[in-house]
């Protein structure tokens, strides 16, 4: 469960303790499709930013971090996550990819480095992939390289995203350092209870991505009648209810916004709670469905190796 602490300015924030013993702030700023990732204001309020080489914004995120540090924030109080993209999922590419990420972010270590998706793609792979674009993935070899990064203090924690229980069990069968964090799509429209339980059982902290239902073709949870009803009752915004729901489920979460007022809104979730009855009501939203099912990235219906999204998710949904 989240632990409450006070910032030097007397603001209440909540954190989760990872397997490694390190603390992770419960809410971070997402940066996928972000138009203002250099926003130091966001860095000052969140203290936790989630980015990835694939998002193409690491240089801007780095500028924001630098400005926040210049404004007096201690690097040690920031939590910076990035991710290893699918084209770099071979052992000899792990370290150069991390060094490139550190260079773009102007940092000498990351707090958390994640495998972005457990599928290796050929450089220049198409969307959807052509025959030969999805390659074999040496999970053990890649994880050993990730473990070396921890031992060399280049990253404090390592973890995974978009894993299934099958892939998690495979990883745990050889991991010398267990993943501290598993980042998965989770919101009231896709609770993914099975994966949350599997992670809890192994002491792995879960970060819920797309907590608001994501963007563009995502799921409009902001206007879901149940979410709106709870928000109205608690005098909070739908966005705040969705972020708070994630925290009360024991997950950290990383909402993204391009708007200052929403960024501010999404972090003001620490001095109130969703009553149990309303929390449970939010857990009953029907039509459970992923937004990010991986189809565009990994499915080739005729040439495989993944011919359907069910293949991508090991037929566990
Ligand atoms: P979110 O669920 O965070 O939703 C973002 C959308 O919600 C945007 O359209 C945003 O619009 C809108 N929004 C934000 N705040 C509010 C608010 N208070 N009220 C109403 N609307 C709001 O989507 P993401 O898919 O971006 O997920 C969050 C982060 O998770 C990503 O940015 C990324 O860092 C991470 N992620 C990781 C993945 C992985 O594979 N590991 C996959 C997907 C996401 P606007 O910007 O206009 O405010
Ligand atoms: C293509 C990247 C999905 C968001 O993390």
mmCIF file of C-alpha atoms and ligand atoms in Angstrom:
data_model
loop_
_atom_site.group_PDB
_atom_site.id
_atom_site.type_symbol
_atom_site.label_atom_id
_atom_site.label_comp_id
_atom_site.label_asym_id
_atom_site.label_seq_id
_atom_site.Cartn_x
_atom_site.Cartn_y
_atom_site.Cartn_z
ATOM 1 C CA UNK A 1 0.000 0.000 0.000
ATOM 2 C CA UNK A 2 1.059 3.606 -0.529
ATOM 3 C CA UNK A 3 2.891 5.397 2.302
ATOM 4 C CA UNK A 4 2.235 9.073 2.973
ATOM 5 C CA UNK A 5 5.128 11.499 3.445
ATOM 6 C CA UNK A 6 5.444 15.289 3.537
ATOM 7 C CA UNK A 7 7.567 17.304 1.093
ATOM 8 C CA UNK A 8 9.871 20.042 2.478
ATOM 9 C CA UNK A 9 7.009 22.424 1.543
ATOM 10 C CA UNK A 10 4.543 20.525 3.734
ATOM 11 C CA UNK A 11 2.603 18.916 0.839
ATOM 12 C CA UNK A 12 1.387 15.370 1.367
ATOM 13 C CA UNK A 13 2.621 12.871 -1.242
ATOM 14 C CA UNK A 14 2.288 9.105 -1.393
ATOM 15 C CA UNK A 15 5.015 6.651 -2.361
ATOM 16 C CA UNK A 16 5.360 2.908 -2.881
ATOM 17 C CA UNK A 17 8.339 0.886 -1.662
ATOM 18 C CA UNK A 18 9.858 -1.346 -4.362
ATOM 19 C CA UNK A 19 11.439 -4.787 -3.857
ATOM 20 C CA UNK A 20 14.833 -3.069 -3.945
ATOM 21 C CA UNK A 21 13.828 -0.885 -0.975
ATOM 22 C CA UNK A 22 13.742 2.266 -3.121
ATOM 23 C CA UNK A 23 10.712 4.564 -2.970
ATOM 24 C CA UNK A 24 8.617 5.402 -6.034
ATOM 25 C CA UNK A 25 6.223 8.406 -5.989
ATOM 26 C CA UNK A 26 2.676 7.123 -6.500
ATOM 27 C CA UNK A 27 1.882 9.475 -9.394
ATOM 28 C CA UNK A 28 4.197 10.279 -12.294
ATOM 29 C CA UNK A 29 3.865 12.368 -15.427
ATOM 30 C CA UNK A 30 3.330 10.351 -18.626
ATOM 31 C CA UNK A 31 5.103 11.700 -21.711
ATOM 32 C CA UNK A 32 3.838 9.619 -24.643
ATOM 33 C CA UNK A 33 2.599 12.079 -27.309
ATOM 34 C CA UNK A 34 3.446 14.894 -24.906
ATOM 35 C CA UNK A 35 3.690 18.370 -26.419
ATOM 36 C CA UNK A 36 5.381 19.969 -23.402
ATOM 37 C CA UNK A 37 7.607 17.286 -21.883
ATOM 38 C CA UNK A 38 10.190 19.908 -20.902
ATOM 39 C CA UNK A 39 7.657 21.491 -18.514
ATOM 40 C CA UNK A 40 9.699 21.946 -15.289
ATOM 41 C CA UNK A 41 6.537 22.915 -13.411
ATOM 42 C CA UNK A 42 5.262 19.393 -13.941
ATOM 43 C CA UNK A 43 8.592 17.996 -12.744
ATOM 44 C CA UNK A 44 8.396 20.141 -9.622
ATOM 45 C CA UNK A 45 4.956 18.892 -8.659
ATOM 46 C CA UNK A 46 5.197 15.229 -9.726
ATOM 47 C CA UNK A 47 8.857 14.383 -8.897
ATOM 48 C CA UNK A 48 8.263 11.334 -11.101
ATOM 49 C CA UNK A 49 8.364 11.221 -14.882
ATOM 50 C CA UNK A 50 7.726 8.294 -17.211
ATOM 51 C CA UNK A 51 9.352 8.436 -20.626
ATOM 52 C CA UNK A 52 10.827 6.128 -23.273
ATOM 53 C CA UNK A 53 13.304 6.256 -26.136
ATOM 54 C CA UNK A 54 10.381 5.478 -28.432
ATOM 55 C CA UNK A 55 8.450 8.615 -27.404
ATOM 56 C CA UNK A 56 11.046 10.874 -29.071
ATOM 57 C CA UNK A 57 10.875 13.414 -26.228
ATOM 58 C CA UNK A 58 13.768 12.397 -23.968
ATOM 59 C CA UNK A 59 15.853 15.500 -24.817
ATOM 60 C CA UNK A 60 12.942 17.761 -23.832
ATOM 61 C CA UNK A 61 12.282 15.743 -20.664
ATOM 62 C CA UNK A 62 16.005 16.131 -19.879
ATOM 63 C CA UNK A 63 15.720 19.908 -20.277
ATOM 64 C CA UNK A 64 12.782 19.938 -17.848
ATOM 65 C CA UNK A 65 14.714 17.883 -15.295
ATOM 66 C CA UNK A 66 17.729 20.152 -15.655
ATOM 67 C CA UNK A 67 15.594 23.254 -15.074
ATOM 68 C CA UNK A 68 13.926 21.665 -12.050
ATOM 69 C CA UNK A 69 17.347 20.821 -10.580
ATOM 70 C CA UNK A 70 18.510 24.371 -11.364
ATOM 71 C CA UNK A 71 15.443 25.621 -9.454
ATOM 72 C CA UNK A 72 16.696 23.766 -6.355
ATOM 73 C CA UNK A 73 15.230 20.262 -6.655
ATOM 74 C CA UNK A 74 17.646 17.561 -5.506
ATOM 75 C CA UNK A 75 18.132 14.886 -8.224
ATOM 76 C CA UNK A 76 17.819 12.255 -5.493
ATOM 77 C CA UNK A 77 14.204 13.337 -4.886
ATOM 78 C CA UNK A 78 13.249 12.790 -8.552
ATOM 79 C CA UNK A 79 12.189 9.423 -9.979
ATOM 80 C CA UNK A 80 12.963 9.057 -13.689
ATOM 81 C CA UNK A 81 11.787 6.035 -15.692
ATOM 82 C CA UNK A 82 12.678 5.167 -19.280
ATOM 83 C CA UNK A 83 12.265 2.111 -21.475
ATOM 84 C CA UNK A 84 14.240 -0.111 -23.809
ATOM 85 C CA UNK A 85 12.566 -0.177 -27.224
ATOM 86 C CA UNK A 86 11.814 -3.376 -29.183
ATOM 87 C CA UNK A 87 14.536 -2.839 -31.813
ATOM 88 C CA UNK A 88 17.138 -2.849 -28.997
ATOM 89 C CA UNK A 89 15.986 -6.145 -27.475
ATOM 90 C CA UNK A 90 19.194 -8.077 -28.050
ATOM 91 C CA UNK A 91 21.903 -8.408 -25.395
ATOM 92 C CA UNK A 92 24.579 -6.370 -27.201
ATOM 93 C CA UNK A 93 22.187 -3.456 -27.752
ATOM 94 C CA UNK A 94 20.980 -2.999 -24.157
ATOM 95 C CA UNK A 95 23.897 -1.006 -22.798
ATOM 96 C CA UNK A 96 24.296 1.336 -25.813
ATOM 97 C CA UNK A 97 20.538 2.010 -25.725
ATOM 98 C CA UNK A 98 20.667 2.919 -22.038
ATOM 99 C CA UNK A 99 23.727 5.149 -22.550
ATOM 100 C CA UNK A 100 21.919 6.927 -25.379
ATOM 101 C CA UNK A 101 18.878 7.462 -23.125
ATOM 102 C CA UNK A 102 21.064 8.815 -20.304
ATOM 103 C CA UNK A 103 22.726 11.161 -22.806
ATOM 104 C CA UNK A 104 19.393 12.489 -24.059
ATOM 105 C CA UNK A 105 18.114 12.962 -20.515
ATOM 106 C CA UNK A 106 21.459 14.509 -19.382
ATOM 107 C CA UNK A 107 21.518 12.130 -16.414
ATOM 108 C CA UNK A 108 24.131 9.781 -15.021
ATOM 109 C CA UNK A 109 21.620 7.219 -13.747
ATOM 110 C CA UNK A 110 17.965 6.238 -14.187
ATOM 111 C CA UNK A 111 15.699 5.293 -11.313
ATOM 112 C CA UNK A 112 13.954 2.653 -13.385
ATOM 113 C CA UNK A 113 14.653 1.042 -16.768
ATOM 114 C CA UNK A 114 11.896 -1.099 -18.288
ATOM 115 C CA UNK A 115 11.623 -3.521 -21.189
ATOM 116 C CA UNK A 116 8.986 -1.607 -23.196
ATOM 117 C CA UNK A 117 7.348 -4.642 -24.866
ATOM 118 C CA UNK A 118 8.534 -8.284 -24.769
ATOM 119 C CA UNK A 119 8.866 -8.523 -28.583
ATOM 120 C CA UNK A 120 11.951 -7.824 -30.694
ATOM 121 C CA UNK A 121 11.469 -5.817 -33.877
ATOM 122 C CA UNK A 122 13.789 -5.446 -36.859
ATOM 123 C CA UNK A 123 15.230 -1.932 -37.395
ATOM 124 C CA UNK A 124 12.749 -0.075 -39.591
ATOM 125 C CA UNK A 125 9.902 -2.537 -38.927
ATOM 126 C CA UNK A 126 6.594 -1.514 -40.509
ATOM 127 C CA UNK A 127 3.289 -0.983 -38.718
ATOM 128 C CA UNK A 128 1.678 -3.475 -39.001
ATOM 129 C CA UNK A 129 4.822 -5.641 -39.262
ATOM 130 C CA UNK A 130 5.791 -7.298 -42.549
ATOM 131 C CA UNK A 131 7.065 -10.875 -42.673
ATOM 132 C CA UNK A 132 10.446 -10.974 -40.872
ATOM 133 C CA UNK A 133 9.876 -7.747 -38.896
ATOM 134 C CA UNK A 134 9.216 -9.581 -35.601
ATOM 135 C CA UNK A 135 12.387 -11.416 -34.531
ATOM 136 C CA UNK A 136 13.265 -13.969 -31.838
ATOM 137 C CA UNK A 137 13.737 -12.365 -28.420
ATOM 138 C CA UNK A 138 16.507 -13.677 -26.143
ATOM 139 C CA UNK A 139 14.763 -12.748 -22.885
ATOM 140 C CA UNK A 140 17.422 -14.268 -20.640
ATOM 141 C CA UNK A 141 20.329 -12.597 -22.469
ATOM 142 C CA UNK A 142 18.606 -9.200 -22.403
ATOM 143 C CA UNK A 143 17.690 -9.503 -18.710
ATOM 144 C CA UNK A 144 21.288 -10.408 -17.780
ATOM 145 C CA UNK A 145 22.393 -7.157 -19.459
ATOM 146 C CA UNK A 146 19.705 -5.210 -17.581
ATOM 147 C CA UNK A 147 20.993 -6.755 -14.327
ATOM 148 C CA UNK A 148 24.532 -5.583 -15.182
ATOM 149 C CA UNK A 149 23.212 -2.004 -15.461
ATOM 150 C CA UNK A 150 21.955 -2.239 -11.863
ATOM 151 C CA UNK A 151 25.267 -3.650 -10.644
ATOM 152 C CA UNK A 152 27.102 -0.750 -12.342
ATOM 153 C CA UNK A 153 24.747 1.809 -10.715
ATOM 154 C CA UNK A 154 23.594 3.072 -14.109
ATOM 155 C CA UNK A 155 20.014 2.224 -13.165
ATOM 156 C CA UNK A 156 18.590 1.765 -9.661
ATOM 157 C CA UNK A 157 15.761 -0.597 -10.600
ATOM 158 C CA UNK A 158 14.785 -2.683 -13.604
ATOM 159 C CA UNK A 159 11.414 -3.896 -14.729
ATOM 160 C CA UNK A 160 9.064 -4.912 -17.492
ATOM 161 C CA UNK A 161 5.984 -3.695 -19.375
ATOM 162 C CA UNK A 162 3.251 -5.491 -21.255
ATOM 163 C CA UNK A 163 4.147 -8.944 -19.936
ATOM 164 C CA UNK A 164 1.774 -11.884 -19.528
ATOM 165 C CA UNK A 165 1.812 -14.334 -16.626
ATOM 166 C CA UNK A 166 3.502 -16.857 -18.926
ATOM 167 C CA UNK A 167 6.310 -14.446 -19.804
ATOM 168 C CA UNK A 168 6.632 -13.282 -16.185
ATOM 169 C CA UNK A 169 7.090 -16.868 -14.984
ATOM 170 C CA UNK A 170 9.727 -17.438 -17.648
ATOM 171 C CA UNK A 171 11.612 -14.313 -16.545
ATOM 172 C CA UNK A 172 11.397 -15.278 -12.870
ATOM 173 C CA UNK A 173 12.857 -18.718 -13.657
ATOM 174 C CA UNK A 174 16.269 -17.180 -14.422
ATOM 175 C CA UNK A 175 16.249 -13.638 -12.972
ATOM 176 C CA UNK A 176 18.999 -12.998 -10.450
ATOM 177 C CA UNK A 177 17.474 -9.562 -9.850
ATOM 178 C CA UNK A 178 13.667 -9.768 -9.924
ATOM 179 C CA UNK A 179 11.813 -7.008 -11.783
ATOM 180 C CA UNK A 180 10.887 -4.305 -9.248
ATOM 181 C CA UNK A 181 8.099 -2.942 -11.421
ATOM 182 C CA UNK A 182 5.698 -4.241 -14.038
ATOM 183 C CA UNK A 183 4.035 -1.470 -16.064
ATOM 184 C CA UNK A 184 0.689 -2.480 -17.593
ATOM 185 C CA UNK A 185 -2.421 -0.854 -19.035
ATOM 186 C CA UNK A 186 -4.886 -0.626 -16.127
ATOM 187 C CA UNK A 187 -7.974 1.519 -15.531
ATOM 188 C CA UNK A 188 -11.617 0.773 -14.633
ATOM 189 C CA UNK A 189 -12.231 -0.220 -18.282
ATOM 190 C CA UNK A 190 -9.357 -2.770 -18.208
ATOM 191 C CA UNK A 191 -8.649 -3.855 -14.635
ATOM 192 C CA UNK A 192 -6.470 -6.813 -15.587
ATOM 193 C CA UNK A 193 -6.953 -8.327 -12.114
ATOM 194 C CA UNK A 194 -5.107 -11.553 -13.031
ATOM 195 C CA UNK A 195 -1.842 -9.801 -13.876
ATOM 196 C CA UNK A 196 -2.133 -7.497 -10.854
ATOM 197 C CA UNK A 197 -2.501 -10.547 -8.584
ATOM 198 C CA UNK A 198 0.408 -12.382 -10.238
ATOM 199 C CA UNK A 199 2.672 -9.372 -9.642
ATOM 200 C CA UNK A 200 1.518 -8.906 -6.034
ATOM 201 C CA UNK A 201 2.193 -12.588 -5.333
ATOM 202 C CA UNK A 202 5.790 -12.062 -6.437
ATOM 203 C CA UNK A 203 6.270 -8.733 -4.626
ATOM 204 C CA UNK A 204 6.453 -6.868 -7.946
ATOM 205 C CA UNK A 205 5.010 -3.359 -7.868
ATOM 206 C CA UNK A 206 2.595 -2.483 -10.689
ATOM 207 C CA UNK A 207 2.444 0.886 -12.440
ATOM 208 C CA UNK A 208 -0.879 1.474 -14.208
ATOM 209 C CA UNK A 209 -0.411 3.111 -17.602
ATOM 210 C CA UNK A 210 -3.170 4.892 -19.545
ATOM 211 C CA UNK A 211 -5.074 5.435 -16.255
ATOM 212 C CA UNK A 212 -7.516 7.829 -17.952
ATOM 213 C CA UNK A 213 -8.213 5.440 -20.833
ATOM 214 C CA UNK A 214 -5.433 6.843 -23.069
ATOM 215 C CA UNK A 215 -5.853 9.232 -25.984
ATOM 216 C CA UNK A 216 -6.948 9.453 -29.631
ATOM 217 C CA UNK A 217 -8.692 6.123 -30.216
ATOM 218 C CA UNK A 218 -8.654 5.367 -26.465
ATOM 219 C CA UNK A 219 -11.532 4.742 -24.092
ATOM 220 C CA UNK A 220 -13.399 7.814 -22.869
ATOM 221 C CA UNK A 221 -13.472 7.072 -19.123
ATOM 222 C CA UNK A 222 -13.580 10.798 -18.311
ATOM 223 C CA UNK A 223 -17.224 10.764 -19.482
ATOM 224 C CA UNK A 224 -18.118 7.314 -18.158
ATOM 225 C CA UNK A 225 -21.379 7.693 -16.163
ATOM 226 C CA UNK A 226 -20.017 5.767 -13.149
ATOM 227 C CA UNK A 227 -16.803 7.835 -13.051
ATOM 228 C CA UNK A 228 -18.818 11.053 -13.444
ATOM 229 C CA UNK A 229 -21.196 10.016 -10.646
ATOM 230 C CA UNK A 230 -18.358 9.317 -8.179
ATOM 231 C CA UNK A 231 -16.577 12.537 -9.196
ATOM 232 C CA UNK A 232 -19.715 14.592 -8.657
ATOM 233 C CA UNK A 233 -20.356 12.952 -5.270
ATOM 234 C CA UNK A 234 -16.797 13.600 -4.043
ATOM 235 C CA UNK A 235 -16.563 17.055 -5.626
ATOM 236 C CA UNK A 236 -13.500 15.953 -7.614
ATOM 237 C CA UNK A 237 -12.837 15.817 -11.345
ATOM 238 C CA UNK A 238 -13.234 12.514 -13.276
ATOM 239 C CA UNK A 239 -9.468 12.576 -13.952
ATOM 240 C CA UNK A 240 -8.732 12.797 -10.219
ATOM 241 C CA UNK A 241 -11.113 9.927 -9.461
ATOM 242 C CA UNK A 242 -9.361 7.716 -12.036
ATOM 243 C CA UNK A 243 -5.891 8.539 -10.667
ATOM 244 C CA UNK A 244 -7.045 7.997 -7.072
ATOM 245 C CA UNK A 245 -8.701 4.674 -8.031
ATOM 246 C CA UNK A 246 -5.352 3.441 -9.360
ATOM 247 C CA UNK A 247 -3.516 4.398 -6.147
ATOM 248 C CA UNK A 248 -6.145 2.768 -3.915
ATOM 249 C CA UNK A 249 -5.668 -0.416 -5.944
ATOM 250 C CA UNK A 250 -2.049 -0.423 -4.814
ATOM 251 C CA UNK A 251 -0.611 0.709 -8.144
ATOM 252 C CA UNK A 252 1.392 3.809 -8.996
ATOM 253 C CA UNK A 253 0.143 5.596 -12.084
ATOM 254 C CA UNK A 254 1.365 7.967 -14.798
ATOM 255 C CA UNK A 255 -1.355 10.187 -16.355
ATOM 256 C CA UNK A 256 -0.294 12.323 -19.312
ATOM 257 C CA UNK A 257 -1.578 15.801 -20.115
ATOM 258 C CA UNK A 258 -0.493 18.664 -22.332
ATOM 259 C CA UNK A 259 -2.428 21.134 -20.171
ATOM 260 C CA UNK A 260 -1.068 22.855 -17.039
ATOM 261 C CA UNK A 261 -4.410 22.895 -15.241
ATOM 262 C CA UNK A 262 -4.958 19.155 -15.845
ATOM 263 C CA UNK A 263 -1.394 18.336 -14.807
ATOM 264 C CA UNK A 264 -2.044 20.206 -11.542
ATOM 265 C CA UNK A 265 -5.438 18.511 -11.169
ATOM 266 C CA UNK A 266 -4.047 14.990 -11.706
ATOM 267 C CA UNK A 267 -1.524 15.310 -8.855
ATOM 268 C CA UNK A 268 -4.002 16.596 -6.241
ATOM 269 C CA UNK A 269 -5.055 13.147 -5.133
ATOM 270 C CA UNK A 270 -3.264 12.670 -1.808
ATOM 271 C CA UNK A 271 -5.460 14.301 0.821
ATOM 272 C CA UNK A 272 -8.717 12.442 0.133
ATOM 273 C CA UNK A 273 -9.935 8.929 -0.615
ATOM 274 C CA UNK A 274 -12.634 7.229 -2.660
ATOM 275 C CA UNK A 275 -14.976 5.574 -0.112
ATOM 276 C CA UNK A 276 -14.916 1.756 -0.321
ATOM 277 C CA UNK A 277 -18.432 1.536 -1.774
ATOM 278 C CA UNK A 278 -17.625 3.910 -4.630
ATOM 279 C CA UNK A 279 -14.239 2.269 -5.169
ATOM 280 C CA UNK A 280 -15.978 -1.094 -5.564
ATOM 281 C CA UNK A 281 -18.602 0.420 -7.884
ATOM 282 C CA UNK A 282 -15.764 1.615 -10.140
ATOM 283 C CA UNK A 283 -14.495 -1.984 -10.158
ATOM 284 C CA UNK A 284 -17.713 -3.165 -11.781
ATOM 285 C CA UNK A 285 -17.555 -1.186 -15.033
ATOM 286 C CA UNK A 286 -18.418 -3.661 -17.786
ATOM 287 C CA UNK A 287 -16.974 -4.103 -21.292
ATOM 288 C CA UNK A 288 -13.465 -4.856 -20.003
ATOM 289 C CA UNK A 289 -11.131 -4.265 -22.941
ATOM 290 C CA UNK A 290 -7.531 -3.237 -23.615
ATOM 291 C CA UNK A 291 -6.904 -0.003 -25.493
ATOM 292 C CA UNK A 292 -3.279 -0.881 -26.327
ATOM 293 C CA UNK A 293 -3.585 -4.438 -27.594
ATOM 294 C CA UNK A 294 -0.323 -4.420 -29.594
ATOM 295 C CA UNK A 295 -2.050 -5.278 -32.878
ATOM 296 C CA UNK A 296 -0.530 -2.508 -34.967
ATOM 297 C CA UNK A 297 2.976 -3.147 -33.633
ATOM 298 C CA UNK A 298 3.209 -6.926 -33.604
ATOM 299 C CA UNK A 299 0.387 -8.728 -35.430
ATOM 300 C CA UNK A 300 0.814 -10.078 -38.958
ATOM 301 C CA UNK A 301 -2.310 -12.083 -39.706
ATOM 302 C CA UNK A 302 -0.736 -14.193 -42.444
ATOM 303 C CA UNK A 303 3.002 -14.413 -41.673
ATOM 304 C CA UNK A 304 3.100 -14.302 -37.854
ATOM 305 C CA UNK A 305 4.763 -15.124 -35.534
ATOM 306 C CA UNK A 306 1.795 -13.339 -33.854
ATOM 307 C CA UNK A 307 -1.327 -13.773 -35.972
ATOM 308 C CA UNK A 308 -3.766 -12.197 -33.504
ATOM 309 C CA UNK A 309 -3.802 -10.058 -30.375
ATOM 310 C CA UNK A 310 -4.666 -13.253 -28.483
ATOM 311 C CA UNK A 311 -1.236 -14.554 -29.572
ATOM 312 C CA UNK A 312 0.392 -11.320 -28.332
ATOM 313 C CA UNK A 313 -1.179 -11.801 -24.896
ATOM 314 C CA UNK A 314 -0.533 -15.582 -24.758
ATOM 315 C CA UNK A 315 -4.308 -16.275 -24.843
ATOM 316 C CA UNK A 316 -4.594 -15.161 -21.200
ATOM 317 C CA UNK A 317 -7.312 -12.465 -21.560
HETATM 318 P P1 LIG B 1 -3.763 8.672 -20.236
HETATM 319 O O1 LIG B 1 -4.662 7.604 -19.752
HETATM 320 O O2 LIG B 1 -2.829 9.322 -19.303
HETATM 321 O O3 LIG B 1 -4.695 9.743 -20.933
HETATM 322 C C1 LIG B 1 -4.191 10.865 -21.580
HETATM 323 C C2 LIG B 1 -5.375 11.588 -22.205
HETATM 324 O O4 LIG B 1 -6.213 12.116 -21.171
HETATM 325 C C3 LIG B 1 -4.940 12.744 -23.045
HETATM 326 O O5 LIG B 1 -5.816 12.811 -24.158
HETATM 327 C C4 LIG B 1 -5.132 13.948 -22.123
HETATM 328 O O6 LIG B 1 -5.434 15.082 -22.896
HETATM 329 C C5 LIG B 1 -6.326 13.536 -21.302
HETATM 330 N N1 LIG B 1 -6.310 14.071 -19.930
HETATM 331 C C6 LIG B 1 -5.263 14.147 -19.065
HETATM 332 N N2 LIG B 1 -5.658 14.632 -17.874
HETATM 333 C C7 LIG B 1 -6.989 14.869 -17.967
HETATM 334 C C8 LIG B 1 -7.945 15.376 -17.075
HETATM 335 N N3 LIG B 1 -7.640 15.704 -15.809
HETATM 336 N N4 LIG B 1 -9.232 15.517 -17.513
HETATM 337 C C9 LIG B 1 -9.573 15.171 -18.791
HETATM 338 N N5 LIG B 1 -8.693 14.670 -19.687
HETATM 339 C C10 LIG B 1 -7.404 14.519 -19.274
HETATM 340 O O7 LIG B 1 -3.011 8.100 -21.522
HETATM 341 P P2 LIG B 1 -1.599 7.601 -21.978
HETATM 342 O O8 LIG B 1 -1.883 6.492 -22.918
HETATM 343 O O9 LIG B 1 -0.761 8.727 -22.395
HETATM 344 O O10 LIG B 1 -0.943 6.923 -20.678
HETATM 345 C C11 LIG B 1 -0.208 7.644 -19.741
HETATM 346 C C12 LIG B 1 1.280 7.345 -19.830
HETATM 347 O O11 LIG B 1 1.541 5.976 -19.622
HETATM 348 C C13 LIG B 1 1.903 7.615 -21.208
HETATM 349 O O12 LIG B 1 2.037 8.992 -21.469
HETATM 350 C C14 LIG B 1 3.188 6.853 -21.078
HETATM 351 O O13 LIG B 1 4.119 7.588 -20.311
HETATM 352 C C15 LIG B 1 2.727 5.610 -20.329
HETATM 353 N N6 LIG B 1 2.399 4.483 -21.244
HETATM 354 C C16 LIG B 1 3.197 3.374 -21.238
HETATM 355 C C17 LIG B 1 2.961 2.334 -22.102
HETATM 356 C C18 LIG B 1 3.848 1.145 -22.118
HETATM 357 O O14 LIG B 1 3.784 0.376 -23.091
HETATM 358 N N7 LIG B 1 4.652 0.930 -21.115
HETATM 359 C C19 LIG B 1 1.838 2.355 -23.040
HETATM 360 C C20 LIG B 1 1.019 3.551 -22.934
HETATM 361 C C21 LIG B 1 1.292 4.545 -22.049
HETATM 362 P P3 LIG B 1 -4.485 16.408 -22.870
HETATM 363 O O15 LIG B 1 -3.067 15.955 -23.053
HETATM 364 O O16 LIG B 1 -5.027 17.203 -23.998
HETATM 365 O O17 LIG B 1 -4.749 17.020 -21.519
HETATM 366 C C1 LIG B 2 4.304 2.622 -29.037
HETATM 367 C C2 LIG B 2 4.544 2.903 -27.594
HETATM 368 C C3 LIG B 2 3.334 2.670 -26.763
HETATM 369 C C4 LIG B 2 3.303 3.594 -25.582
HETATM 370 O O1 LIG B 2 4.234 3.233 -24.599
#
